[in-house]
Coordinates of C-alpha atoms and ligand atoms in Angstrom, one line a residue:
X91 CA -60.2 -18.7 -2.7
X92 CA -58.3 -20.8 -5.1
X93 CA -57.8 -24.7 -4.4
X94 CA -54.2 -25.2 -3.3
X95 CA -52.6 -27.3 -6.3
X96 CA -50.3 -30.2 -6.4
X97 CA -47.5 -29.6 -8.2
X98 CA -45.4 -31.5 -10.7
X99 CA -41.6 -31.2 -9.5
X100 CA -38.7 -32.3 -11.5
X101 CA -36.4 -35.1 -9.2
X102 CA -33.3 -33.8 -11.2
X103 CA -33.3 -30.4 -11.7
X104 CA -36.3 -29.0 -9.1
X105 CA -38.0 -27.1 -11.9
X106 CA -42.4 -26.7 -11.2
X107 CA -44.3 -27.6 -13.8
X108 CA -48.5 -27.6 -13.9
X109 CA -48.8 -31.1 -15.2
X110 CA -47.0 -33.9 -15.9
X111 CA -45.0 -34.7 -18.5
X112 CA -42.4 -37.6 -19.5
X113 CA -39.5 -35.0 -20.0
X114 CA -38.3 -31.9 -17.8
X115 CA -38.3 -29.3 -19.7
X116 CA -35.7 -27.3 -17.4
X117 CA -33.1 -29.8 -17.6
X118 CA -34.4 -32.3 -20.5
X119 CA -34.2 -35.3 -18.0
X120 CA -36.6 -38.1 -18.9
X121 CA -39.4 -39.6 -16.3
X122 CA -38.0 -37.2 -13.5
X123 CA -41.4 -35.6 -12.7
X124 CA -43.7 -36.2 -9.5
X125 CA -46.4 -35.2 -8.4
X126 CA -45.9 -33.6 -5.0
X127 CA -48.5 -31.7 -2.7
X128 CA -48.7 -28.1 -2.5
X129 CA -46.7 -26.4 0.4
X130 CA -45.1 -23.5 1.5
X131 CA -42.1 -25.3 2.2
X132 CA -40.3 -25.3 5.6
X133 CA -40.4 -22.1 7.6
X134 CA -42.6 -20.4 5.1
X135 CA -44.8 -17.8 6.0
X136 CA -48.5 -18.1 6.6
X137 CA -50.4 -16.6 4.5
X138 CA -51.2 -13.1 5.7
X139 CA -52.7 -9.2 5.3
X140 CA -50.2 -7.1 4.1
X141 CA -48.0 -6.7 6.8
X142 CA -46.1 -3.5 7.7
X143 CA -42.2 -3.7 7.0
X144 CA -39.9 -3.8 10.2
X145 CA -36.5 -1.3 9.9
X146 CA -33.5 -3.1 10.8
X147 CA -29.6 -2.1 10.4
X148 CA -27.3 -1.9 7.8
X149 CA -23.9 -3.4 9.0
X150 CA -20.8 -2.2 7.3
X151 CA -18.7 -3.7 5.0
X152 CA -15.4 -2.9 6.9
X153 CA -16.1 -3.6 10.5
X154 CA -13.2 -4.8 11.8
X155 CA -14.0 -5.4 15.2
X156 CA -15.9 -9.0 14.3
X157 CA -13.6 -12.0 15.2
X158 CA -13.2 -14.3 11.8
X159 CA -15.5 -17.3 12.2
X160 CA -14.3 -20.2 14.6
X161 CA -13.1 -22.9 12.7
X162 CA -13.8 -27.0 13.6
X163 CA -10.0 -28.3 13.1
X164 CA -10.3 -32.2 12.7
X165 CA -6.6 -32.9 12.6
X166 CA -6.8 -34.7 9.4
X167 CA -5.0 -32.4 7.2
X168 CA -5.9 -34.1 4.5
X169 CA -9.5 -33.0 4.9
X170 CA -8.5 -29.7 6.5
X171 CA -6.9 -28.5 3.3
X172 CA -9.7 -28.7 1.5
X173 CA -12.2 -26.9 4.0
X174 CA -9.7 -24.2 3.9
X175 CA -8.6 -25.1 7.7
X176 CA -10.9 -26.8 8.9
X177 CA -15.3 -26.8 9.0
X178 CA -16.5 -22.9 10.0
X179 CA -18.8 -23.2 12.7
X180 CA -22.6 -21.9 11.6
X181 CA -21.8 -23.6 8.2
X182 CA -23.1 -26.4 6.6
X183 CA -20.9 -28.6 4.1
X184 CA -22.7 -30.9 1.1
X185 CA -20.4 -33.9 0.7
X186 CA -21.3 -36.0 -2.3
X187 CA -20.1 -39.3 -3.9
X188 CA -20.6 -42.5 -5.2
X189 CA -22.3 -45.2 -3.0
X190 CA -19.1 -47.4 -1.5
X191 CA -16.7 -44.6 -2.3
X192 CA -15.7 -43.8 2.0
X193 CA -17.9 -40.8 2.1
X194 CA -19.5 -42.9 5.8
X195 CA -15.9 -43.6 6.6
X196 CA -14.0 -40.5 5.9
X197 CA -17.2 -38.8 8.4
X198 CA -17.0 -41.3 11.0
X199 CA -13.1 -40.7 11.3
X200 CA -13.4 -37.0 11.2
X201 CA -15.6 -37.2 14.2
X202 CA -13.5 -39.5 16.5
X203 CA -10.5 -37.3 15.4
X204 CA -12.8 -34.3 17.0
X205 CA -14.3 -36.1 19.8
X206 CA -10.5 -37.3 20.8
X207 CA -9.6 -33.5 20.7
X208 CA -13.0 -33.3 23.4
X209 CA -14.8 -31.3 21.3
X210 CA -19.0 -33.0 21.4
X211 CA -19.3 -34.3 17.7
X212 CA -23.2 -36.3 16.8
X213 CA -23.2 -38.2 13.9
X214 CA -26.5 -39.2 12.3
X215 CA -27.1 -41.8 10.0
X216 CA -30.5 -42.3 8.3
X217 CA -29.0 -45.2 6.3
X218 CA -27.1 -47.9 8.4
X219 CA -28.5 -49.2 12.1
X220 CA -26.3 -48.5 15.0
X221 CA -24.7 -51.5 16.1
X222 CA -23.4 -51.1 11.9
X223 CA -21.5 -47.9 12.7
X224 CA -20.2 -48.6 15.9
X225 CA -18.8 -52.2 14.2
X226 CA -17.3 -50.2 11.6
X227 CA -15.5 -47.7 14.3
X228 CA -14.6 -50.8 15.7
X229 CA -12.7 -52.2 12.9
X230 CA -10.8 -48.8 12.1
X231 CA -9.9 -48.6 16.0
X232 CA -12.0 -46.2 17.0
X233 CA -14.2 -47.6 19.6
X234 CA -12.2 -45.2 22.5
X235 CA -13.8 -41.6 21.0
X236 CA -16.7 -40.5 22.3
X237 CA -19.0 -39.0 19.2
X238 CA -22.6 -39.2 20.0
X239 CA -24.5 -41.9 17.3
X240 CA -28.4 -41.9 16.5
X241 CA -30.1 -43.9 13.7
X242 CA -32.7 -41.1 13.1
X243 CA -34.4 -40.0 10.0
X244 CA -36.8 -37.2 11.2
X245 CA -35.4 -33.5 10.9
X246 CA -37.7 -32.3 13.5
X247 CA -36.7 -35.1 16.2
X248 CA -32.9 -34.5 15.3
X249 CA -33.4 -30.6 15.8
X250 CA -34.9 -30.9 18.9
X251 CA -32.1 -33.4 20.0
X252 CA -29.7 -31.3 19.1
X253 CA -30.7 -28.0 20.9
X254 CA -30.5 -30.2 24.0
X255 CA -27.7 -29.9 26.3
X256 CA -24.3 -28.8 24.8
X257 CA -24.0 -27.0 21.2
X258 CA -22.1 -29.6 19.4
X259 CA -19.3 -28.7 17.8
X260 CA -20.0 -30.8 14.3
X261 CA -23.0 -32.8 13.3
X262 CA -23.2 -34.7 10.6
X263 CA -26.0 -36.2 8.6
X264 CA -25.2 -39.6 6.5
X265 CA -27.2 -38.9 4.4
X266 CA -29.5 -36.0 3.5
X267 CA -31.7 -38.1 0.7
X268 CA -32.6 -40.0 3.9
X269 CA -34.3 -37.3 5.8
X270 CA -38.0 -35.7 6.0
X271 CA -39.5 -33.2 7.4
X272 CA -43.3 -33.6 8.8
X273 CA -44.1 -30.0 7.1
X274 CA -44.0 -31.1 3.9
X275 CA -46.2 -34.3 2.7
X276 CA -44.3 -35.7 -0.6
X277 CA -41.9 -39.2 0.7
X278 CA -38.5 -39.2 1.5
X279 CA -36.2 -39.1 -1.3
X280 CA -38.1 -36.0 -3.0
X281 CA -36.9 -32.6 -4.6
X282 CA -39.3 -31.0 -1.6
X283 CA -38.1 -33.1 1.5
X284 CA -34.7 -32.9 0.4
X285 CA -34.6 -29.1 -0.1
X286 CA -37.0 -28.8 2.9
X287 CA -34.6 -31.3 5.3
X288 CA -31.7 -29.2 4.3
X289 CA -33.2 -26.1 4.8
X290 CA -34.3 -27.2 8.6
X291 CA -30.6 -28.8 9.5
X292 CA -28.8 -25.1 8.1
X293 CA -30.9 -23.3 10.0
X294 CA -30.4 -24.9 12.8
X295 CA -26.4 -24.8 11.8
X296 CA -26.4 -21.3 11.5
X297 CA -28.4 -20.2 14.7
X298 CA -26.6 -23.0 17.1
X299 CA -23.2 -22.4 15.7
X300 CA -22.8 -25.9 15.5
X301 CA -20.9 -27.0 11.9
X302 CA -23.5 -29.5 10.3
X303 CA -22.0 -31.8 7.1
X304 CA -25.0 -33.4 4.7
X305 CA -24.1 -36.5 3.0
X306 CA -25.0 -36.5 -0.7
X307 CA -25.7 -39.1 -3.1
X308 CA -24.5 -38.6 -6.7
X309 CA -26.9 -39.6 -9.4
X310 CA -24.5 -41.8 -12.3
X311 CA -23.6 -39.1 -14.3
X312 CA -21.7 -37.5 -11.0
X313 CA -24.2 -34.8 -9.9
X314 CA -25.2 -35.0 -6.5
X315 CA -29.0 -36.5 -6.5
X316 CA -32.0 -34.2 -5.8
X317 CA -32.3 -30.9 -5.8
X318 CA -29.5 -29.0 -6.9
X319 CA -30.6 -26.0 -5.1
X320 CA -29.3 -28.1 -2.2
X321 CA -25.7 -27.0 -3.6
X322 CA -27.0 -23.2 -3.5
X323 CA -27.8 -23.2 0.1
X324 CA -25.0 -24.7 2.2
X325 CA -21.9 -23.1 2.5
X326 CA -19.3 -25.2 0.7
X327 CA -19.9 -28.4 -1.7
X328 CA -16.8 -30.9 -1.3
X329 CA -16.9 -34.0 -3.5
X330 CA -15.5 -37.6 -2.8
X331 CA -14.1 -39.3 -5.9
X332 CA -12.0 -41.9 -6.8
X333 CA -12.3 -45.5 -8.8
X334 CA -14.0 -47.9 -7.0
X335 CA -11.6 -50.8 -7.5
X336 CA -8.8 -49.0 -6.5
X337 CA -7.5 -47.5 -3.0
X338 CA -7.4 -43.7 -4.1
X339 CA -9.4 -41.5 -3.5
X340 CA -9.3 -37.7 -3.8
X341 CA -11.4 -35.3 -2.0
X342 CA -12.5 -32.0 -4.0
X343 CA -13.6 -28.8 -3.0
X344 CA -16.3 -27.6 -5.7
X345 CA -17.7 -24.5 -4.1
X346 CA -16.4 -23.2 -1.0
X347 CA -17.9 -19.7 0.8
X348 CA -14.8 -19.5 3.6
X349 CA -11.8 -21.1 1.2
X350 CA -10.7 -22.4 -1.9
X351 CA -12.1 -24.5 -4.1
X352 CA -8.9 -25.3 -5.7
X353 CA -7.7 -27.8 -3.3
X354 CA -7.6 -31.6 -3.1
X355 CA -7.2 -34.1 -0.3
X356 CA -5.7 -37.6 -1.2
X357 CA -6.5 -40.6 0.5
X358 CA -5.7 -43.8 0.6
X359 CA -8.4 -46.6 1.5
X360 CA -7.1 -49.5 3.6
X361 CA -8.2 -52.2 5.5
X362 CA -7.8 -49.8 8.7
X363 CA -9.7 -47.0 6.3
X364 CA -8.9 -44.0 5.3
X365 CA -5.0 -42.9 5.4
X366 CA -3.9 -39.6 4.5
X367 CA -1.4 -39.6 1.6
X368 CA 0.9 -36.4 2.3
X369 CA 2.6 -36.9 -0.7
X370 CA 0.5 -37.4 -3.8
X371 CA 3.2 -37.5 -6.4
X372 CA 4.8 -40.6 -5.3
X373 CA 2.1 -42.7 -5.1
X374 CA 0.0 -41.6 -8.6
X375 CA 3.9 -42.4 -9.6
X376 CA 4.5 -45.9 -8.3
X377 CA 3.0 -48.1 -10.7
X378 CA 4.8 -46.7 -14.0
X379 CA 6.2 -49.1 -16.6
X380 CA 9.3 -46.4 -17.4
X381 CA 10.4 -47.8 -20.6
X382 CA 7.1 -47.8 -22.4
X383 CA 6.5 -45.5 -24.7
X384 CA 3.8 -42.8 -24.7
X385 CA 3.9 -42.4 -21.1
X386 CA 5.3 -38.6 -20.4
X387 CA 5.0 -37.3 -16.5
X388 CA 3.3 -33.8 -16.2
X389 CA 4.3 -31.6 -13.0
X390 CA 0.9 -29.9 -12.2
X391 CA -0.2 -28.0 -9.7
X392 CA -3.7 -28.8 -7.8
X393 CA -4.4 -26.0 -5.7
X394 CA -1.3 -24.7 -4.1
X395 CA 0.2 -28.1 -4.0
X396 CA 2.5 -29.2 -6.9
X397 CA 1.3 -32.7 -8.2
X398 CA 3.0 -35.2 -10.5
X399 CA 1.4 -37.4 -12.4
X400 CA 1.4 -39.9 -15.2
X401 CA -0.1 -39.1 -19.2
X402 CA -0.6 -42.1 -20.6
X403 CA -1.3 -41.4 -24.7
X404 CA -1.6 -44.8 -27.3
X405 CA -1.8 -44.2 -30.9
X406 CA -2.7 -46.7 -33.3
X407 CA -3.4 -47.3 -36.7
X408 CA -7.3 -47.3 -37.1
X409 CA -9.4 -49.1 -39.3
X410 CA -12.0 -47.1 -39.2
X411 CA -13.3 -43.7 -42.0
X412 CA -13.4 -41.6 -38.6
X413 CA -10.6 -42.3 -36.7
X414 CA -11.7 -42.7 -32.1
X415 CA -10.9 -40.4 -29.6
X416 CA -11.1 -41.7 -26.2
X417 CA -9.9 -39.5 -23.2
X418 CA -10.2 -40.0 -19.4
X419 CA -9.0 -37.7 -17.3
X420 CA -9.0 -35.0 -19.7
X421 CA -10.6 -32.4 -21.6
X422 CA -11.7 -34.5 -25.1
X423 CA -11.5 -30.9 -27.1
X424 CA -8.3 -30.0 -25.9
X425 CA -6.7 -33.0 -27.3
X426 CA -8.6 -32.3 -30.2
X427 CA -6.6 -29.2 -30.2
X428 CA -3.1 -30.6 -29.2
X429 CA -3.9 -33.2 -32.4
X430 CA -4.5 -30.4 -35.2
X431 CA -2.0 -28.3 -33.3
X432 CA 0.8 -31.0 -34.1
X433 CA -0.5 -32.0 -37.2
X434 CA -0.2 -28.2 -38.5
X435 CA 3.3 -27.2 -37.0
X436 CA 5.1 -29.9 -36.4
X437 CA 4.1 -32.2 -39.4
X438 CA 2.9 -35.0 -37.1
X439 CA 0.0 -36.9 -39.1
X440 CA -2.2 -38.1 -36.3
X441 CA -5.6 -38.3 -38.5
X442 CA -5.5 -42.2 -39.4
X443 CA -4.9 -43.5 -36.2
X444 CA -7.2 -44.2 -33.2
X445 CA -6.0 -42.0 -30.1
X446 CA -6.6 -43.0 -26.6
X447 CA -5.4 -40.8 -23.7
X448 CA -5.7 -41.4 -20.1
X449 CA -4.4 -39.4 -16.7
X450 CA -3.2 -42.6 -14.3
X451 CA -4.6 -42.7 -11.1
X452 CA -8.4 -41.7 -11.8
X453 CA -6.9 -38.0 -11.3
X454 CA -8.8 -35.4 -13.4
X455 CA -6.9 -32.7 -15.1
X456 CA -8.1 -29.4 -15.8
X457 CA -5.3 -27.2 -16.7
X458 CA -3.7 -25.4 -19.8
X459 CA -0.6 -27.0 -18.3
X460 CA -0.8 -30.2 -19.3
X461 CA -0.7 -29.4 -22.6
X462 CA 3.1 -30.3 -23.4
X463 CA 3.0 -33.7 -21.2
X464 CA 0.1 -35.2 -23.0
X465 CA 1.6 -33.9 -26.5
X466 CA 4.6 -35.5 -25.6
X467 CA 2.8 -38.2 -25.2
X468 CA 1.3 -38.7 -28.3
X469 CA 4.3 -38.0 -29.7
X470 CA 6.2 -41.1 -27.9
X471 CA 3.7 -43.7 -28.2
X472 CA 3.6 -42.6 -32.6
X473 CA 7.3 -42.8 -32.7
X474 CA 7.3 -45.6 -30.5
X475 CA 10.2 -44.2 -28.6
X476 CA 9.9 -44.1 -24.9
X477 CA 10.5 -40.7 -22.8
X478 CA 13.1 -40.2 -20.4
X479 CA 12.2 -41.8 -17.2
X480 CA 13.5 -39.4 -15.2
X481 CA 11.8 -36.5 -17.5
X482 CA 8.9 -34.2 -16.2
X483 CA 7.0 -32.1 -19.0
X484 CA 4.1 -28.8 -18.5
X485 CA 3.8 -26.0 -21.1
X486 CA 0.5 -24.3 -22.3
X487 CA 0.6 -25.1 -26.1
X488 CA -1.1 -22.5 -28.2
X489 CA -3.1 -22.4 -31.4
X490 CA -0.3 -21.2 -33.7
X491 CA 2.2 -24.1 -31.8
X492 CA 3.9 -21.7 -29.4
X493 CA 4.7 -23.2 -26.0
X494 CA 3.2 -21.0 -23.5
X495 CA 4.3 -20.2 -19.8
X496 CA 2.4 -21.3 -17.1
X497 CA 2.3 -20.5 -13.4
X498 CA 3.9 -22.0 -10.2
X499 CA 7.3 -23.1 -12.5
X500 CA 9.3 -23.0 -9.4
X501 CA 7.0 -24.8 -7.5
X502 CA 6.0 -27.6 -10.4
X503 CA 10.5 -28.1 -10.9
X504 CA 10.6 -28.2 -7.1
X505 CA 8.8 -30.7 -6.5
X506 CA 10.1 -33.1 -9.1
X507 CA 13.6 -32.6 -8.2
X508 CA 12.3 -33.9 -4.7
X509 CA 10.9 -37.0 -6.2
X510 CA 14.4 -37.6 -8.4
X511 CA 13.6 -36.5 -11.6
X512 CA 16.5 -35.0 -13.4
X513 CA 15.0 -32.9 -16.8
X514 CA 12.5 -30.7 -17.3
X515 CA 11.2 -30.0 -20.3
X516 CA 9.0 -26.3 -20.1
X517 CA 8.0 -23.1 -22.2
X518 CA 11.0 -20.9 -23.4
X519 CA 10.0 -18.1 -22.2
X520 CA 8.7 -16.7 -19.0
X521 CA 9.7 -16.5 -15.2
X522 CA 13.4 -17.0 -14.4
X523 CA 12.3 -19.3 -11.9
X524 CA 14.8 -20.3 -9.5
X525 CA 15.0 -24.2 -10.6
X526 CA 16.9 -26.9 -8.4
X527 CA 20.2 -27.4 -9.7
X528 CA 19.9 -30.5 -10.3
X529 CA 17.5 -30.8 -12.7
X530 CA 18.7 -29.9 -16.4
X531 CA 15.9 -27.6 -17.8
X532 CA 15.3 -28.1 -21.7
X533 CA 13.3 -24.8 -22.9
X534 CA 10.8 -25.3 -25.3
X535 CA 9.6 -22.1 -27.7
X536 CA 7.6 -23.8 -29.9
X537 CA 6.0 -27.2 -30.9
X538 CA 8.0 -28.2 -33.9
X539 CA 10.9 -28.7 -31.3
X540 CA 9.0 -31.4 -29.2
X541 CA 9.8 -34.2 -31.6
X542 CA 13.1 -33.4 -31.9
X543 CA 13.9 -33.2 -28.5
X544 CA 12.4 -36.8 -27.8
X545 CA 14.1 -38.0 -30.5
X546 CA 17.4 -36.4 -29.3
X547 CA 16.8 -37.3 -25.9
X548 CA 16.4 -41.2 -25.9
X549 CA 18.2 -43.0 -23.8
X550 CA 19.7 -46.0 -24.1
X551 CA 18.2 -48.7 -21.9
X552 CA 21.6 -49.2 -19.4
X553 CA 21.5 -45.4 -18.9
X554 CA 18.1 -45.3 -17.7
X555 CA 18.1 -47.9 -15.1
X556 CA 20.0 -45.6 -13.0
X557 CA 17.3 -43.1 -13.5
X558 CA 14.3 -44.7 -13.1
X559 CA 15.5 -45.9 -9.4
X560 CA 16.0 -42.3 -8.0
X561 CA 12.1 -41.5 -8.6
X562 CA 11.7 -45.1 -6.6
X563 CA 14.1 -44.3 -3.7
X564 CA 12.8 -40.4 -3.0
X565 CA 9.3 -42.2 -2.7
X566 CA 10.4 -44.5 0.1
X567 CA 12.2 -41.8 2.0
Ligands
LIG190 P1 -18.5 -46.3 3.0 O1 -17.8 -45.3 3.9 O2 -19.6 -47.1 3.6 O3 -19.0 -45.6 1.7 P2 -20.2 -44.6 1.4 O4 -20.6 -44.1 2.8 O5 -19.6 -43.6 0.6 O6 -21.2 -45.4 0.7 O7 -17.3 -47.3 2.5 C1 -17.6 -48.5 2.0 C2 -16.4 -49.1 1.3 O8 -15.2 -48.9 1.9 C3 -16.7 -50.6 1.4 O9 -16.7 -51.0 0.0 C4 -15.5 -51.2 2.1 C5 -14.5 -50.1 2.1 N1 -13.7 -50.0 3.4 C6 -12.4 -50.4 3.4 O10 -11.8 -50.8 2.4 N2 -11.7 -50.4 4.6 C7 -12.3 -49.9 5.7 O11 -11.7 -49.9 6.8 C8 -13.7 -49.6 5.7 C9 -14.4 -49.1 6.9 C10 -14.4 -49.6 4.5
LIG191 MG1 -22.5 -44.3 3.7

């Protein structure tokens, strides 16, 4: 019989190779591989004779008479958007993030909000010492709710924990690159014990009923650490993002079996820690400098929730053969696009200046939408005129200049009418969408219009101090 081999596992991307080597050759990742002992893995099979297959029964696509799975309701409907109304019990959720972002904090509130509802909630953590979570429930005033705490790191002790007594209605694990499993021999940390821990605690989801949520770390670059496979096997993926100096933060469904994946929570960290921000717009809004130029507000939609926020575009003169390009926030070939695009029909030379475009906020946007609002951008901060304050922009632009229709019109006007804007400026054609009266729509067919219509629409300073205070009083009502 064959010696069972070590094998040489890739930390980044999980791919087997026979020996080592300084570079993965899965995923290209340099000094990722380690050498881990040979095992079936969790819950594998012994080996064995060829064994006689058992007949079981074919269930039917249409049968009705199943309940839909129970959901977990926290009460934080920030967080409940995003899980598509709340955690489905049986399911387990990745959560990933940067160290320091709130992941412990947003978990830690999300079960006192369940054990005040009396539901039994156990929160593990394999990373801070007791009397650390309980001062840190302390300090966001939630010392009265009774979640069960451990400061365990062994999958096999916490499953055996768990079984006893009541079937909790959550458990989570902060976090899953802290766990190990005795069956398998490589350290903690590992492609193996991190695949092997996950595959124990969603087993033990799925047959207690019991909701489990993994904590993830995220490797620099944003992917959660370890294996990715991790991703494959639970149920939904939510990610936890925001800027570390700043308060936001934004909770993102990336994959999602029972919802969609469309959503985002917004939160806002405070000394009392996390508060739910029911309306976005306003406070990605609040900081604007109105009368700059190059600053043009784009009504988006993330999910089904209409979201404004601030394009921020500077264009200067560069001193350089090959002019920069920096873009946060956004897709760098699709301004690429919008450049050539106004360079070719609307006779806007961009190509010797330097061109810097950012999404306030630390929000990231991926629609076609935006197209017209970061144009319009450019636009202003060339011409150095500023945009109407009170001014909201979206439009798909396409490759011949044509200003495309986009979805959810009414909803996008809607909501800046609520937050006091008073123009629109949005594709020609399209939906008659029923828009707010008060907002004067300017309809856009194709991009050689844009300049014009900033040009014509400047307005003179005294005019647009009115404005710029009705964005500013909707957000305080
Ligand atoms: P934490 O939840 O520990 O982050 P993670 O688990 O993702 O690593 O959050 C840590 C940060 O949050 C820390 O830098 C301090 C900040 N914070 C507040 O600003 N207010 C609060 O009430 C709490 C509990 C934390
Ligand atoms: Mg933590």
């Amino acid at each position: 019989m064959a010696k069972p081999q070590n094998a040489f596992v890739c930390q980044s991307c999980g791919a087997v190779s026979r020996r080592w080597q300084g570079r993965c050759d899965a995923c290209g990742a340099w000094n990722s591989i380690v050498e881990e002992a040979a095992s079936g893995g969790v819950g594998a099979q012994p080996a064995q004779g060829a064994r006689k297959g058992r007949v079981f029964d074919l269930a039917k696509l249409g049968e009705t008479d199943r309940p839909a799975p129970a959901r977990v309701l926290t009460g934080i409907a920030e967080l409940d958007r995003v899980t598509g109304g709340g955690f489905v019990a049986g399911s387990a959720v990745l959560i990933g993030g940067e160290p320091g972002i709130g992941k412990s904090t947003l978990l830690i509130q999300a079960c006192a909000a369940l054990a005040r509802r009396g539901e039994r909630v156990v929160y593990i953590s394999g990373e801070e010492a007791i009397d650390q979570v309980r001062l840190r429930a302390q300090r966001l005033g939630l010392s009265d709710a009774a979640v069960e705490l451990a400061a365990e790191t062994s999958v096999e002790d916490i499953v055996a924990t768990l079984s006893r007594g009541a079937r909790p209605a959550l458990v989570v694990i902060d976090s899953i690159q802290t766990m190990w499993t005795s069956l398998i021999e490589s350290t903690p940390g590992t492609v193996s014990q991190v695949r092997g821990a996950a595959q124990a605690l969603i087993r033990f989801a799925k047959s207690s009923g019991a909701a489990a949520i993994l904590v993830g770390h995220v490797t620099k670059d944003g992917q959660i650490a370890g294996p990715r496979v991790v991703e494959h096997m639970v149920d939904a993926v939510l990610s936890f993002e925001g800027e570390n100096g700043r308060g936001l933060r934004l909770l993102r469904g990336v994959k999602n079996r029972f919802g969609p994946t469309d959503e985002i929570g917004v939160f806002e960290m405070t000394g009392r820690g996390l508060q739910e921000v029911a309306n976005p717009s306003s406070l990605f809004l609040s900081a604007r400098d109105q009368a700059a130029p190059g600053a043009a507000v784009f009504a988006g939609m993330e999910g089904s929730r209409p979201l404004l926020v601030e394009v921020q575009a500077l264009v200067a003169p560069s001193p350089l053969g090959t002019p920069r390009r920096a873009v946060v926030g956004w897709d760098a070939s699709r301004l690429a696009m919008i450049v050539a695009v106004l360079e070719t029909h609307a006779g806007i030379k961009l190509s010797q200046y330097d061109i810097y475009l950012t999404v306030a906020g630390g929000l990231r946007i991926s629609e076609p939408a935006a197209d017209l609002a970061a144009a319009a951008a450019l636009v202003s901060s060339l011409s150095t005129i500023p945009l109407p304050a009170d001014a909201v922009y979206f439009g798909e632009i396409s490759l011949s200049g044509a200003i495309r229709p986009v979805g959810h019109a009414g909803a996008r006007l809607k909501e800046a009418a609520k937050l006091g804007f008073r123009s629109a400026a949005l594709p020609g054609a399209g939906e008659r969408e029923d828009a707010p009266r008060e907002l004067e729509l300017r309809r856009l067919k194709h991009i050689s219009a844009l300049a014009a219509d900033i040009g014509a629409k400047r307005a003179p300073r005294s005019a647009s101090a009115s404005a710029s205070r009705a964005p500013q009083s909707a957000r305080e009502a």
